[in-house]
Short mmCIF file of C-alpha atoms in Angstrom, two decimals:
data_model
loop_
_atom_site.label_atom_id
_atom_site.label_comp_id
_atom_site.label_asym_id
_atom_site.label_seq_id
_atom_site.Cartn_x
_atom_site.Cartn_y
_atom_site.Cartn_z
CA MET A 55 0.00 0.00 0.00
CA ALA A 56 2.85 2.39 0.86
CA LEU A 57 4.47 1.66 -2.52
CA LYS A 58 1.18 2.30 -4.31
CA GLU A 59 0.67 5.61 -2.48
CA THR A 60 4.25 6.66 -3.20
CA TRP A 61 3.85 5.85 -6.88
CA SER A 62 0.51 7.70 -7.00
CA ALA A 63 2.03 10.78 -5.33
CA LEU A 64 5.01 10.68 -7.71
CA THR A 65 2.95 10.38 -10.87
CA ALA A 66 0.55 13.10 -9.70
CA ARG A 67 3.45 15.51 -9.32
CA LEU A 68 4.98 14.46 -12.63
CA ASN A 69 1.59 15.07 -14.24
CA SER A 70 1.67 18.57 -12.75
CA GLY A 71 5.18 19.19 -14.05
CA GLY A 72 4.09 17.86 -17.41
CA GLN A 73 1.82 20.88 -17.80
CA TRP A 74 4.82 23.21 -17.48
CA LEU A 75 8.11 21.85 -18.82
CA PRO A 76 7.39 19.58 -21.85
CA PRO A 77 5.17 22.10 -23.75
CA LEU A 78 7.69 24.87 -23.08
CA ALA A 79 10.59 22.72 -24.28
CA LEU A 80 8.73 21.80 -27.47
CA ARG A 81 7.77 25.41 -28.13
CA LEU A 82 11.33 26.68 -27.62
CA ILE A 83 13.02 24.18 -29.93
CA LEU A 84 10.36 24.54 -32.62
CA PHE A 85 10.58 28.33 -32.31
CA TRP A 86 14.29 28.28 -32.98
CA GLU A 87 14.12 25.83 -35.88
CA PHE A 88 11.32 27.65 -37.73
CA TRP A 89 12.53 31.14 -36.88
CA GLU A 90 15.91 30.22 -38.34
CA ALA A 91 14.31 28.65 -41.44
CA GLY A 92 12.02 31.65 -41.94
CA MET A 93 14.82 34.20 -41.56
CA GLN A 94 17.01 32.29 -44.01
CA LYS A 95 14.21 32.57 -46.57
CA HIS A 96 13.63 36.22 -45.69
CA ASN A 97 17.30 37.06 -46.25
CA GLY A 98 17.78 34.72 -49.19
CA SER A 99 16.56 34.35 -52.75
CA ASN A 100 13.44 32.53 -53.91
CA TRP A 101 14.34 28.98 -54.94
CA PHE A 102 10.73 27.75 -55.04
CA THR A 103 10.61 28.37 -58.79
CA SER A 104 12.88 25.35 -59.30
CA ILE A 105 10.54 23.01 -57.41
CA GLN A 106 7.16 24.50 -58.36
CA ASP A 107 6.07 21.28 -60.07
CA ASN A 108 6.81 19.30 -56.91
CA PHE A 109 4.31 21.14 -54.74
CA PRO A 110 1.09 19.26 -53.91
CA PHE A 111 -2.36 20.65 -54.74
CA PRO A 112 -3.36 23.45 -54.26
CA PHE A 113 0.12 24.92 -53.81
CA ASP A 114 1.21 23.79 -57.27
CA SER A 115 -1.26 26.36 -58.67
CA ILE A 116 0.02 29.24 -56.54
CA PRO A 117 2.76 31.47 -58.01
CA ALA A 118 6.20 30.63 -56.63
CA ASN A 119 6.71 34.12 -55.19
CA VAL A 120 3.42 33.87 -53.28
CA SER A 121 4.33 30.42 -51.95
CA TRP A 122 7.73 31.78 -50.92
CA ALA A 123 6.12 34.63 -48.98
CA MET A 124 3.60 32.28 -47.36
CA ALA A 125 6.33 29.88 -46.24
CA THR A 126 8.65 32.67 -45.08
CA TYR A 127 6.18 34.61 -42.97
CA GLY A 128 4.31 31.49 -41.94
CA GLU A 129 7.50 30.14 -40.39
CA ILE A 130 8.49 33.46 -38.79
CA ILE A 131 5.06 34.33 -37.37
CA GLY A 132 4.38 30.72 -36.36
CA ALA A 133 7.73 30.59 -34.56
CA VAL A 134 7.03 33.79 -32.61
CA LEU A 135 3.57 32.57 -31.60
CA LEU A 136 5.06 29.31 -30.37
CA LEU A 137 7.71 31.18 -28.38
CA LEU A 138 5.04 33.26 -26.67
CA GLY A 139 2.60 30.40 -26.33
CA LEU A 140 -0.02 32.58 -28.02
CA PHE A 141 -2.63 30.90 -30.23
CA THR A 142 -0.41 27.84 -29.79
CA ARG A 143 -2.73 25.31 -31.40
CA PHE A 144 -3.18 27.46 -34.50
CA ALA A 145 0.57 28.09 -34.74
CA ALA A 146 1.36 24.39 -34.32
CA ILE A 147 -1.08 23.21 -37.00
CA SER A 148 0.22 25.93 -39.34
CA ILE A 149 3.78 24.71 -38.77
CA ILE A 150 2.62 21.14 -39.45
CA VAL A 151 1.03 22.14 -42.77
CA ILE A 152 4.12 24.10 -43.84
CA THR A 153 6.32 21.14 -42.94
CA ALA A 154 4.07 18.61 -44.68
CA VAL A 155 4.08 20.68 -47.88
CA ALA A 156 7.87 21.01 -47.69
CA THR A 157 8.13 17.25 -47.18
CA ALA A 158 6.07 16.57 -50.29
CA ALA A 159 8.02 19.08 -52.40
CA VAL A 160 11.57 18.40 -51.21
CA HIS A 161 11.96 15.48 -48.81
CA TRP A 162 9.59 12.78 -50.11
CA PRO A 163 11.02 10.03 -52.37
CA GLU A 164 10.24 10.36 -56.06
CA SER A 165 8.86 6.80 -56.09
CA TRP A 166 8.41 3.92 -53.69
CA GLY A 167 6.80 0.52 -54.06
CA SER A 168 6.42 -0.65 -50.46
CA LEU A 169 6.41 0.67 -46.92
CA GLY A 170 9.83 -0.88 -46.44
CA GLN A 171 11.17 1.04 -49.41
CA LEU A 172 9.50 4.21 -48.18
CA TRP A 173 11.08 3.80 -44.76
CA GLU A 174 14.51 3.82 -46.38
CA SER A 175 13.89 7.53 -46.90
CA TYR A 176 13.64 8.03 -43.14
CA ALA A 177 17.02 9.75 -43.17
CA ILE A 178 18.52 13.14 -42.38
CA SER A 179 20.52 13.44 -45.58
CA LYS A 180 20.02 11.42 -48.71
CA GLY A 181 20.15 12.19 -52.40
CA ASP A 182 19.29 10.88 -55.85
CA GLY A 183 15.54 11.37 -55.39
CA THR A 184 15.35 8.77 -52.61
CA GLY A 185 14.00 11.19 -50.02
CA ASN A 186 15.06 12.35 -46.58
CA PHE A 187 11.94 13.03 -44.49
CA LYS A 188 13.33 12.13 -41.04
CA LEU A 189 13.80 15.69 -39.77
CA PRO A 190 10.45 17.10 -40.98
CA LEU A 191 8.67 14.05 -39.54
CA ILE A 192 10.33 14.71 -36.17
CA PHE A 193 9.16 18.35 -36.31
CA ILE A 194 5.59 17.26 -37.08
CA VAL A 195 5.57 14.75 -34.22
CA MET A 196 6.91 17.46 -31.88
CA ALA A 197 4.15 19.86 -32.94
CA LEU A 198 1.30 17.37 -32.48
CA PRO A 199 1.22 17.58 -28.63
CA LEU A 200 0.92 21.37 -28.94
CA VAL A 201 -2.08 20.98 -31.26
CA PHE A 202 -3.90 18.60 -28.94
CA SER A 203 -2.73 19.82 -25.50
CA GLY A 204 -1.92 23.48 -26.08
CA GLY A 205 1.04 25.55 -24.94
CA GLY A 206 1.01 24.51 -21.29
CA LYS A 207 0.98 26.57 -18.11
CA LEU A 208 3.90 28.81 -19.14
CA SER A 209 2.11 30.39 -22.06
CA LEU A 210 0.16 33.51 -22.92
CA ASP A 211 -2.73 31.25 -23.86
CA ASN A 212 -2.96 30.07 -20.25
CA LEU A 213 -2.69 33.64 -18.97
CA LEU A 214 -5.43 34.85 -21.31
CA SER A 215 -7.61 31.91 -20.37
CA ARG A 216 -7.33 32.80 -16.69
CA PHE A 217 -7.93 36.49 -17.41
CA MET A 218 -11.10 35.66 -19.34
CA GLY A 219 -12.34 33.40 -16.56
CA ASN A 220 -12.22 30.22 -18.59
CA THR A 221 -12.08 27.69 -15.77
CA ASP A 222 -12.62 24.60 -17.93
CA SER A 223 -9.80 25.11 -20.45
CA ASN A 224 -8.31 21.75 -19.42
CA ARG A 225 -11.63 19.91 -19.63
CA VAL A 226 -11.47 16.60 -21.49
CA VAL A 227 -14.33 15.33 -23.65
CA SER A 228 -14.09 11.90 -25.24
CA ASP A 229 -16.65 11.24 -27.97
CA PHE A 230 -16.94 10.66 -31.70
CA ALA A 231 -16.16 14.33 -32.35
CA SER A 232 -12.87 14.12 -30.46
CA ILE A 233 -11.84 11.11 -32.55
CA GLY A 234 -12.97 13.00 -35.64
CA LEU A 235 -10.71 15.93 -34.77
CA VAL A 236 -7.76 13.55 -34.42
CA LEU A 237 -8.50 12.15 -37.87
CA LEU A 238 -8.79 15.65 -39.32
CA VAL A 239 -5.38 16.67 -37.99
CA LEU A 240 -3.77 13.46 -39.24
CA GLY A 241 -5.62 13.75 -42.55
CA VAL A 242 -4.42 17.31 -43.17
CA THR A 243 -0.88 16.21 -42.36
CA LEU A 244 -0.86 13.13 -44.59
CA TYR A 245 -2.82 14.60 -47.50
CA PHE A 246 0.23 16.33 -48.94
CA VAL A 247 2.36 13.17 -49.11
CA MET A 248 -0.31 10.45 -49.34
CA PRO A 249 -3.34 12.22 -50.87
CA VAL A 250 -5.71 9.23 -51.01
CA PHE A 251 -4.99 8.14 -47.44
CA GLY A 252 -5.17 11.73 -46.23
CA LEU A 253 -8.55 12.29 -47.90
CA LEU A 254 -9.90 9.09 -46.36
CA LEU A 255 -8.87 10.29 -42.91
CA LEU A 256 -10.42 13.71 -43.55
CA ALA A 257 -13.66 12.11 -44.71
CA GLY A 258 -13.68 9.82 -41.68
CA GLY A 259 -13.09 12.78 -39.37
CA VAL A 260 -15.96 14.78 -40.88
CA ALA A 261 -18.26 11.74 -40.70
CA LEU A 262 -17.51 11.18 -37.02
CA ILE A 263 -18.06 14.84 -36.15
CA LEU A 264 -21.40 14.86 -37.98
CA ALA A 265 -22.38 11.55 -36.40
CA ASN A 266 -21.60 12.94 -32.96
CA LYS A 267 -23.71 16.02 -33.69
CA PHE A 268 -26.76 13.99 -34.69
CA MET A 269 -26.31 11.43 -31.90
CA THR A 270 -26.00 14.04 -29.14
CA PRO A 271 -29.37 14.54 -27.40
CA LYS A 272 -30.72 18.04 -27.77
CA GLY A 273 -31.32 19.70 -24.43
#
């Protein structure tokens, strides 16, 4: 019993610390990576014209200079928002979309015939059209907790929530809609590299959200 109580007290305090340190650490490292990437674009020349045909829909129809500006300021503004912990979920999903598009245009293999062959492109540096999506995948995985759990206690989001009297900001609801939102986030992420699979996830997410709406009793 003493061991159980000790373990319970330990995990409870780790859970408390988990609301402070991990989100802050993720925000800081992602801030630096995307701030640096955005500033390099801002101070550099537009090389998107050379890869315009590699962009997934709808970005393949957008002029290269517009895509360059969107990526540049999306990375810079998204990085600053993550640093401050302001509109963290929006900033994180924006960073995910930017990274997914970059993966499709630059880091995804030109062709692959099996999951095993695809996984060979899980590398930091690789050439000859074989892909190198390891680093962008890591960034996406790091951003996902910020989408679903927010910026944590050390964030302007938390401060604003307290100021506005939102006492249930950490409330958890588990239903079809919550699963649907998960599928939507995953679908948006995967659409750019695996369009069919991404669209299926998006359709499944919308279906679950609608099903939850019609199944919820009206009060």
